[in-house]
Amino acid sequence: MSALSSSAGGTVLEIEGSGRHAGEFLFGNSPAMLDLKRKIALVASTDVPVLLTGESGTGKETLAVQIHRMSRRAKNPFIKVNCAAIPGALMESELFGFERGAFTGAVQKRMGKFQQATTGTIFLDEIADLDLALQAKLLHVLQDGNMALIGSSEDITLDTRVICSTNRELIAAVQSGNFRQDLFYRINVMHLHLPPLRQRRTDLPELVHYFMAHYRKSFGRPGTKIPTALMDLFEAYNWPGNIRELENILKQLVILQNEGELIRQLETKLREELDQIVDPDGSVPLKKYVKAAVLKVEKELILKVLRHNRWNRKKSARVLKISYRALLYKLKECGLDQRETVLPGEAE
């Protein structure tokens, strides 16, 4: 069903089917991705709920497929539900199904996604977009391991692994009242975070090599070397669309062979990024932007430590080797005040 192989020094999980879109996930050699690879091997062997976080385009769905394919449920269904794409009024019947006559238009019994995923895995993509009423019902299903079709009083026992994903900060959603705290803890048994591409730039050459080889084979195109000028631009660019954006650009390059056009496009985007930081007098105050960059790194590190310590600020301050008062100052400086970083009832 699956196997591990090497690619330009990294590791690829190869899945039967049409390449990456069938569940192939490319690790790199950056520290964050090597750590992720180690954790996945452990997580896949269990049935506990998993929460995948990361910006759009970082590969959360592909990672969910990989976890499923490495698990004991690999030969059973993998069912994806996009919580952001289905209106709230329809989501309940989509997830849990309904009996004939349960409501107007229910002309026949319909199985929901949870039933379809029995003995397999259900992937709830963009879980933060699920409305509060459905969050309560989902919590009941995860706690009790059973559900009932809409319009039925008969419980159905489920044997389904649950993987959720989000590109939002769920802690902030909990604090604002848009996401249930008890559901957050229920789905966050195992947390895997996918870093944005700009934080794993050392993996860029491997990713470029992989996608170029994959699409040359898919489209029957001859192999051509990527110009050094284009590769330099790849490494300078911030990739707001992450791996999805890189993949699309390389797919375009293989089909159109438009190296010159891509170089011009990326040069324009880099100029636009620079224009955003240039002062009215044409100067670029280095100290100002170095401080902003340091603040961003500090924010990411503090968030990582807080998450690891379940948002216990006193323990996190000890881990960071700063005083509790200094941590409070950093939280305020980074725009992470108490309301955003501490859940109700959590110890400090």
Short mmCIF file of C-alpha atoms in Angstrom, two decimals:
data_model
loop_
_atom_site.label_atom_id
_atom_site.label_comp_id
_atom_site.label_asym_id
_atom_site.label_seq_id
_atom_site.Cartn_x
_atom_site.Cartn_y
_atom_site.Cartn_z
CA MET A 1 0.00 0.00 0.00
CA SER A 2 2.76 2.46 0.85
CA ALA A 3 6.51 2.70 1.11
CA LEU A 4 9.20 5.17 2.07
CA SER A 5 11.78 6.27 -0.46
CA SER A 6 14.47 8.92 -0.71
CA SER A 7 14.31 11.97 -2.94
CA ALA A 8 17.21 14.42 -3.13
CA GLY A 9 18.14 13.66 0.46
CA GLY A 10 14.59 13.82 1.84
CA THR A 11 11.85 11.29 2.39
CA VAL A 12 8.67 10.72 0.41
CA LEU A 13 5.77 8.51 1.38
CA GLU A 14 4.70 6.84 -1.85
CA ILE A 15 1.02 5.89 -2.08
CA GLU A 16 -0.72 3.84 -4.74
CA GLY A 17 -2.57 6.16 -7.09
CA SER A 18 -1.78 9.34 -8.93
CA GLY A 19 1.23 10.66 -7.06
CA ARG A 20 1.01 13.33 -4.41
CA HIS A 21 -2.71 13.83 -4.83
CA ALA A 22 -3.26 10.24 -3.74
CA GLY A 23 -1.53 10.98 -0.46
CA GLU A 24 2.17 11.37 -1.17
CA PHE A 25 3.80 13.77 1.26
CA LEU A 26 7.27 15.22 0.84
CA PHE A 27 9.33 15.85 3.94
CA GLY A 28 12.39 18.01 3.76
CA ASN A 29 15.54 18.08 5.83
CA SER A 30 14.70 21.22 7.79
CA PRO A 31 14.57 20.63 11.57
CA ALA A 32 10.83 21.33 11.75
CA MET A 33 10.00 18.78 9.06
CA LEU A 34 12.32 16.09 10.46
CA ASP A 35 10.61 16.53 13.83
CA LEU A 36 7.21 16.29 12.13
CA LYS A 37 8.22 13.06 10.39
CA ARG A 38 9.19 11.51 13.72
CA LYS A 39 5.88 12.47 15.32
CA ILE A 40 3.77 11.20 12.42
CA ALA A 41 5.18 7.70 12.70
CA LEU A 42 4.01 7.62 16.32
CA VAL A 43 0.65 9.33 15.77
CA ALA A 44 -0.37 7.11 12.85
CA SER A 45 -0.09 3.98 14.96
CA THR A 46 -2.81 5.17 17.34
CA ASP A 47 -6.49 6.06 16.95
CA VAL A 48 -6.46 9.28 19.00
CA PRO A 49 -7.90 12.49 17.48
CA VAL A 50 -5.35 14.67 15.69
CA LEU A 51 -5.41 18.43 15.12
CA LEU A 52 -3.39 19.72 12.16
CA THR A 53 -2.59 23.43 12.10
CA GLY A 54 -0.80 25.65 9.64
CA GLU A 55 -1.37 28.35 7.05
CA SER A 56 -3.36 27.67 3.89
CA GLY A 57 -1.33 25.78 1.32
CA THR A 58 1.06 24.07 3.76
CA GLY A 59 -0.28 20.57 3.03
CA LYS A 60 -2.66 19.76 5.89
CA GLU A 61 -5.01 17.63 3.78
CA THR A 62 -2.14 15.68 2.23
CA LEU A 63 -0.73 15.08 5.70
CA ALA A 64 -4.13 13.83 6.92
CA VAL A 65 -4.23 11.33 4.04
CA GLN A 66 -0.73 10.18 4.93
CA ILE A 67 -1.64 9.59 8.58
CA HIS A 68 -4.61 7.52 7.41
CA ARG A 69 -2.53 5.50 4.93
CA MET A 70 0.09 4.73 7.61
CA SER A 71 -2.54 3.58 10.11
CA ARG A 72 -4.26 0.23 10.62
CA ARG A 73 -7.27 1.78 8.85
CA ALA A 74 -5.37 2.25 5.58
CA LYS A 75 -7.60 -0.08 3.53
CA ASN A 76 -10.79 1.54 4.80
CA PRO A 77 -12.51 4.83 3.80
CA PHE A 78 -10.94 8.27 4.09
CA ILE A 79 -13.76 10.83 4.06
CA LYS A 80 -13.08 14.57 3.81
CA VAL A 81 -15.56 17.23 4.93
CA ASN A 82 -14.80 20.90 4.21
CA CYS A 83 -16.48 22.71 7.11
CA ALA A 84 -16.03 26.08 5.39
CA ALA A 85 -17.70 25.07 2.12
CA ILE A 86 -21.06 23.77 3.34
CA PRO A 87 -23.67 26.16 4.83
CA GLY A 88 -24.45 25.56 8.50
CA ALA A 89 -28.05 24.59 7.79
CA LEU A 90 -26.88 21.72 5.59
CA MET A 91 -23.82 20.61 7.55
CA GLU A 92 -25.70 18.60 10.19
CA SER A 93 -27.35 16.36 7.60
CA GLU A 94 -24.04 16.16 5.70
CA LEU A 95 -22.21 14.91 8.77
CA PHE A 96 -24.86 12.74 10.43
CA GLY A 97 -27.35 11.80 7.72
CA PHE A 98 -31.13 11.67 8.07
CA GLU A 99 -34.20 9.42 8.00
CA ARG A 100 -36.80 9.67 5.29
CA GLY A 101 -39.32 12.36 6.23
CA ALA A 102 -37.06 13.93 8.86
CA PHE A 103 -37.63 17.34 7.25
CA THR A 104 -39.08 18.84 4.09
CA GLY A 105 -37.20 17.43 1.12
CA ALA A 106 -35.94 14.31 2.94
CA VAL A 107 -37.56 11.93 0.45
CA GLN A 108 -35.26 9.03 1.27
CA LYS A 109 -32.89 7.92 4.02
CA ARG A 110 -29.35 9.23 3.62
CA MET A 111 -26.10 8.12 5.24
CA GLY A 112 -23.91 10.88 6.69
CA LYS A 113 -20.16 11.32 6.40
CA PHE A 114 -19.49 9.82 9.83
CA GLN A 115 -21.23 6.59 8.82
CA GLN A 116 -19.41 6.56 5.49
CA ALA A 117 -16.13 6.79 7.39
CA THR A 118 -16.90 3.86 9.71
CA THR A 119 -13.76 1.69 10.20
CA GLY A 120 -11.82 4.46 8.44
CA THR A 121 -10.97 8.12 8.98
CA ILE A 122 -13.03 11.31 8.76
CA PHE A 123 -11.09 14.50 8.03
CA LEU A 124 -12.84 17.69 9.19
CA ASP A 125 -11.07 20.42 7.24
CA GLU A 126 -11.27 24.01 8.57
CA ILE A 127 -12.96 22.88 11.79
CA ALA A 128 -12.97 26.47 13.11
CA ASP A 129 -15.78 27.29 10.64
CA LEU A 130 -18.20 24.79 12.23
CA ASP A 131 -21.07 26.66 13.93
CA LEU A 132 -21.53 26.39 17.69
CA ALA A 133 -24.67 24.22 17.60
CA LEU A 134 -22.90 21.61 15.49
CA GLN A 135 -19.80 21.87 17.67
CA ALA A 136 -21.96 20.68 20.59
CA LYS A 137 -23.25 17.72 18.61
CA LEU A 138 -19.78 16.83 17.37
CA LEU A 139 -18.52 16.92 20.96
CA HIS A 140 -21.27 14.44 21.95
CA VAL A 141 -20.27 12.11 19.11
CA LEU A 142 -16.58 12.23 20.04
CA GLN A 143 -17.31 11.66 23.73
CA ASP A 144 -19.82 8.83 23.37
CA GLY A 145 -18.67 7.18 20.15
CA ASN A 146 -22.19 7.03 18.77
CA MET A 147 -24.69 9.19 16.88
CA ALA A 148 -28.22 9.16 15.53
CA LEU A 149 -29.53 10.09 12.10
CA ILE A 150 -31.62 13.27 12.03
CA GLY A 151 -35.21 12.16 12.66
CA SER A 152 -34.18 8.95 14.42
CA SER A 153 -33.89 8.03 18.09
CA GLU A 154 -31.75 4.97 17.44
CA ASP A 155 -28.06 5.31 18.27
CA ILE A 156 -25.45 4.09 15.81
CA THR A 157 -22.10 3.00 17.22
CA LEU A 158 -19.16 4.49 15.35
CA ASP A 159 -15.64 3.20 14.76
CA THR A 160 -14.12 6.25 13.09
CA ARG A 161 -10.85 8.06 13.57
CA VAL A 162 -11.15 11.86 13.56
CA ILE A 163 -8.54 14.23 12.12
CA CYS A 164 -9.26 17.98 12.13
CA SER A 165 -7.44 20.90 10.58
CA THR A 166 -7.50 24.68 10.76
CA ASN A 167 -5.47 27.65 9.52
CA ARG A 168 -6.70 29.75 12.45
CA GLU A 169 -5.52 30.17 16.04
CA LEU A 170 -8.16 28.14 17.90
CA ILE A 171 -7.15 29.54 21.28
CA ALA A 172 -8.28 32.99 20.15
CA ALA A 173 -11.52 31.49 18.78
CA VAL A 174 -12.19 29.83 22.15
CA GLN A 175 -11.55 33.07 24.02
CA SER A 176 -13.86 35.04 21.71
CA GLY A 177 -16.63 32.47 22.20
CA ASN A 178 -16.58 31.22 18.60
CA PHE A 179 -15.22 27.77 19.43
CA ARG A 180 -16.07 25.50 22.35
CA GLN A 181 -13.30 25.00 24.87
CA ASP A 182 -14.36 21.40 25.61
CA LEU A 183 -14.35 20.53 21.91
CA PHE A 184 -10.92 22.13 21.52
CA TYR A 185 -9.49 19.78 24.14
CA ARG A 186 -11.32 16.80 22.63
CA ILE A 187 -9.85 17.26 19.13
CA ASN A 188 -6.43 18.48 20.30
CA VAL A 189 -5.21 15.20 21.81
CA MET A 190 -2.34 15.17 19.31
CA HIS A 191 -1.29 18.44 17.67
CA LEU A 192 0.86 18.58 14.54
CA HIS A 193 1.87 21.96 13.11
CA LEU A 194 2.95 22.43 9.49
CA PRO A 195 5.38 25.37 9.16
CA PRO A 196 4.96 27.87 6.32
CA LEU A 197 7.33 27.52 3.39
CA ARG A 198 9.18 30.73 4.29
CA GLN A 199 10.28 29.03 7.54
CA ARG A 200 11.69 25.97 5.75
CA ARG A 201 13.59 27.59 2.88
CA THR A 202 16.31 24.91 3.06
CA ASP A 203 13.69 22.48 1.71
CA LEU A 204 13.04 24.58 -1.42
CA PRO A 205 15.55 22.86 -3.75
CA GLU A 206 14.13 19.45 -2.87
CA LEU A 207 10.54 20.59 -3.32
CA VAL A 208 11.36 22.20 -6.67
CA HIS A 209 13.16 19.04 -7.85
CA TYR A 210 10.25 16.86 -6.77
CA PHE A 211 7.45 18.88 -8.40
CA MET A 212 9.41 19.42 -11.61
CA ALA A 213 10.09 15.69 -11.96
CA HIS A 214 6.49 14.82 -11.07
CA TYR A 215 4.87 17.16 -13.62
CA ARG A 216 7.39 16.48 -16.38
CA LYS A 217 6.39 12.84 -16.08
CA SER A 218 2.66 13.63 -15.80
CA PHE A 219 2.62 15.93 -18.85
CA GLY A 220 5.27 14.16 -20.90
CA ARG A 221 7.55 17.19 -20.99
CA PRO A 222 11.35 17.02 -21.47
CA GLY A 223 13.62 17.78 -18.55
CA THR A 224 15.12 21.27 -18.46
CA LYS A 225 17.33 22.90 -15.86
CA ILE A 226 15.82 25.76 -13.85
CA PRO A 227 17.82 28.97 -14.45
CA THR A 228 19.92 30.11 -11.50
CA ALA A 229 18.20 33.52 -11.62
CA LEU A 230 14.79 31.88 -11.16
CA MET A 231 15.99 29.66 -8.31
CA ASP A 232 17.47 32.73 -6.58
CA LEU A 233 14.09 34.43 -6.82
CA PHE A 234 12.38 31.33 -5.39
CA GLU A 235 14.65 31.55 -2.35
CA ALA A 236 14.08 35.30 -1.91
CA TYR A 237 10.29 35.16 -2.28
CA ASN A 238 8.07 34.87 0.82
CA TRP A 239 5.55 32.34 -0.63
CA PRO A 240 2.28 33.60 0.93
CA GLY A 241 0.50 30.67 -0.75
CA ASN A 242 3.08 28.20 0.61
CA ILE A 243 3.61 24.83 -1.09
CA ARG A 244 0.37 25.11 -3.06
CA GLU A 245 1.65 28.32 -4.68
CA LEU A 246 5.05 26.75 -5.42
CA GLU A 247 3.40 23.67 -6.93
CA ASN A 248 1.16 25.77 -9.19
CA ILE A 249 4.06 27.89 -10.41
CA LEU A 250 6.15 24.82 -11.22
CA LYS A 251 3.22 23.16 -12.98
CA GLN A 252 2.90 26.29 -15.12
CA LEU A 253 6.65 26.26 -15.79
CA VAL A 254 6.59 22.64 -16.98
CA ILE A 255 3.61 23.22 -19.29
CA LEU A 256 4.50 26.66 -20.72
CA GLN A 257 8.32 26.63 -20.42
CA ASN A 258 7.99 30.31 -19.45
CA GLU A 259 11.10 30.88 -17.34
CA GLY A 260 11.49 34.51 -18.50
CA GLU A 261 7.89 35.41 -17.68
CA LEU A 262 8.12 33.81 -14.22
CA ILE A 263 11.33 35.73 -13.50
CA ARG A 264 9.57 39.00 -14.38
CA GLN A 265 6.53 38.10 -12.26
CA LEU A 266 8.59 37.24 -9.19
CA GLU A 267 10.79 40.33 -9.58
CA THR A 268 7.61 42.44 -9.65
CA LYS A 269 6.28 40.75 -6.50
CA LEU A 270 9.59 41.28 -4.68
CA ARG A 271 9.59 44.97 -5.67
CA GLU A 272 6.05 45.29 -4.35
CA GLU A 273 7.14 43.71 -1.05
CA LEU A 274 10.02 46.19 -0.83
CA ASP A 275 7.75 49.14 -1.67
CA GLN A 276 5.63 48.28 1.37
CA ILE A 277 8.55 48.84 3.73
CA VAL A 278 10.15 51.89 2.10
CA ASP A 279 9.54 55.16 3.94
CA PRO A 280 8.12 58.22 2.06
CA ASP A 281 11.64 59.67 1.73
CA GLY A 282 12.82 56.54 -0.08
CA SER A 283 14.82 55.17 2.86
CA VAL A 284 14.59 51.68 4.34
CA PRO A 285 15.20 51.94 8.12
CA LEU A 286 17.07 48.70 8.80
CA LYS A 287 16.80 48.81 12.60
CA LYS A 288 13.04 49.23 12.41
CA TYR A 289 12.56 46.13 10.28
CA VAL A 290 15.15 44.05 12.11
CA LYS A 291 13.20 44.76 15.31
CA ALA A 292 9.95 43.77 13.57
CA ALA A 293 11.54 40.54 12.32
CA VAL A 294 12.90 39.70 15.79
CA LEU A 295 9.50 40.42 17.32
CA LYS A 296 7.88 38.03 14.84
CA VAL A 297 10.34 35.25 15.70
CA GLU A 298 9.84 35.88 19.42
CA LYS A 299 6.06 35.69 18.99
CA GLU A 300 6.27 32.35 17.18
CA LEU A 301 8.65 30.90 19.78
CA ILE A 302 6.54 32.09 22.72
CA LEU A 303 3.39 30.66 21.15
CA LYS A 304 5.14 27.32 20.61
CA VAL A 305 6.29 27.15 24.24
CA LEU A 306 2.87 28.21 25.55
CA ARG A 307 1.12 25.55 23.46
CA HIS A 308 3.59 22.91 24.66
CA ASN A 309 2.91 23.87 28.29
CA ARG A 310 -0.87 24.06 27.79
CA TRP A 311 -0.76 27.86 28.12
CA ASN A 312 0.70 27.82 31.64
CA ARG A 313 2.53 31.16 31.60
CA LYS A 314 4.64 30.66 34.74
CA LYS A 315 5.98 27.34 33.49
CA SER A 316 6.54 28.83 30.03
CA ALA A 317 8.55 31.71 31.53
CA ARG A 318 10.84 29.18 33.25
CA VAL A 319 11.33 27.27 29.98
CA LEU A 320 12.15 30.53 28.15
CA LYS A 321 14.54 31.49 31.00
CA ILE A 322 12.89 34.86 31.53
CA SER A 323 10.95 36.25 34.47
CA TYR A 324 7.19 35.94 34.65
CA ARG A 325 6.95 39.74 34.45
CA ALA A 326 9.18 39.77 31.34
CA LEU A 327 6.92 37.17 29.70
CA LEU A 328 3.85 39.32 30.40
CA TYR A 329 5.65 42.26 28.78
CA LYS A 330 6.55 40.14 25.75
CA LEU A 331 2.95 38.95 25.41
CA LYS A 332 1.78 42.56 25.33
CA GLU A 333 4.59 43.61 22.95
CA CYS A 334 3.75 40.77 20.56
CA GLY A 335 0.03 41.56 20.68
CA LEU A 336 -0.73 38.42 22.69
CA ASP A 337 -2.47 39.68 25.79
CA GLN A 338 -3.95 37.43 28.47
CA ARG A 339 -7.34 37.13 26.77
CA GLU A 340 -5.72 35.58 23.70
CA THR A 341 -3.25 33.28 25.41
CA VAL A 342 -5.04 31.84 28.44
CA LEU A 343 -8.19 29.77 28.37
CA PRO A 344 -10.79 30.18 31.14
CA GLY A 345 -9.88 28.15 34.21
CA GLU A 346 -6.28 27.44 33.19
CA ALA A 347 -3.55 27.70 35.80
CA GLU A 348 -0.87 30.32 35.52
#
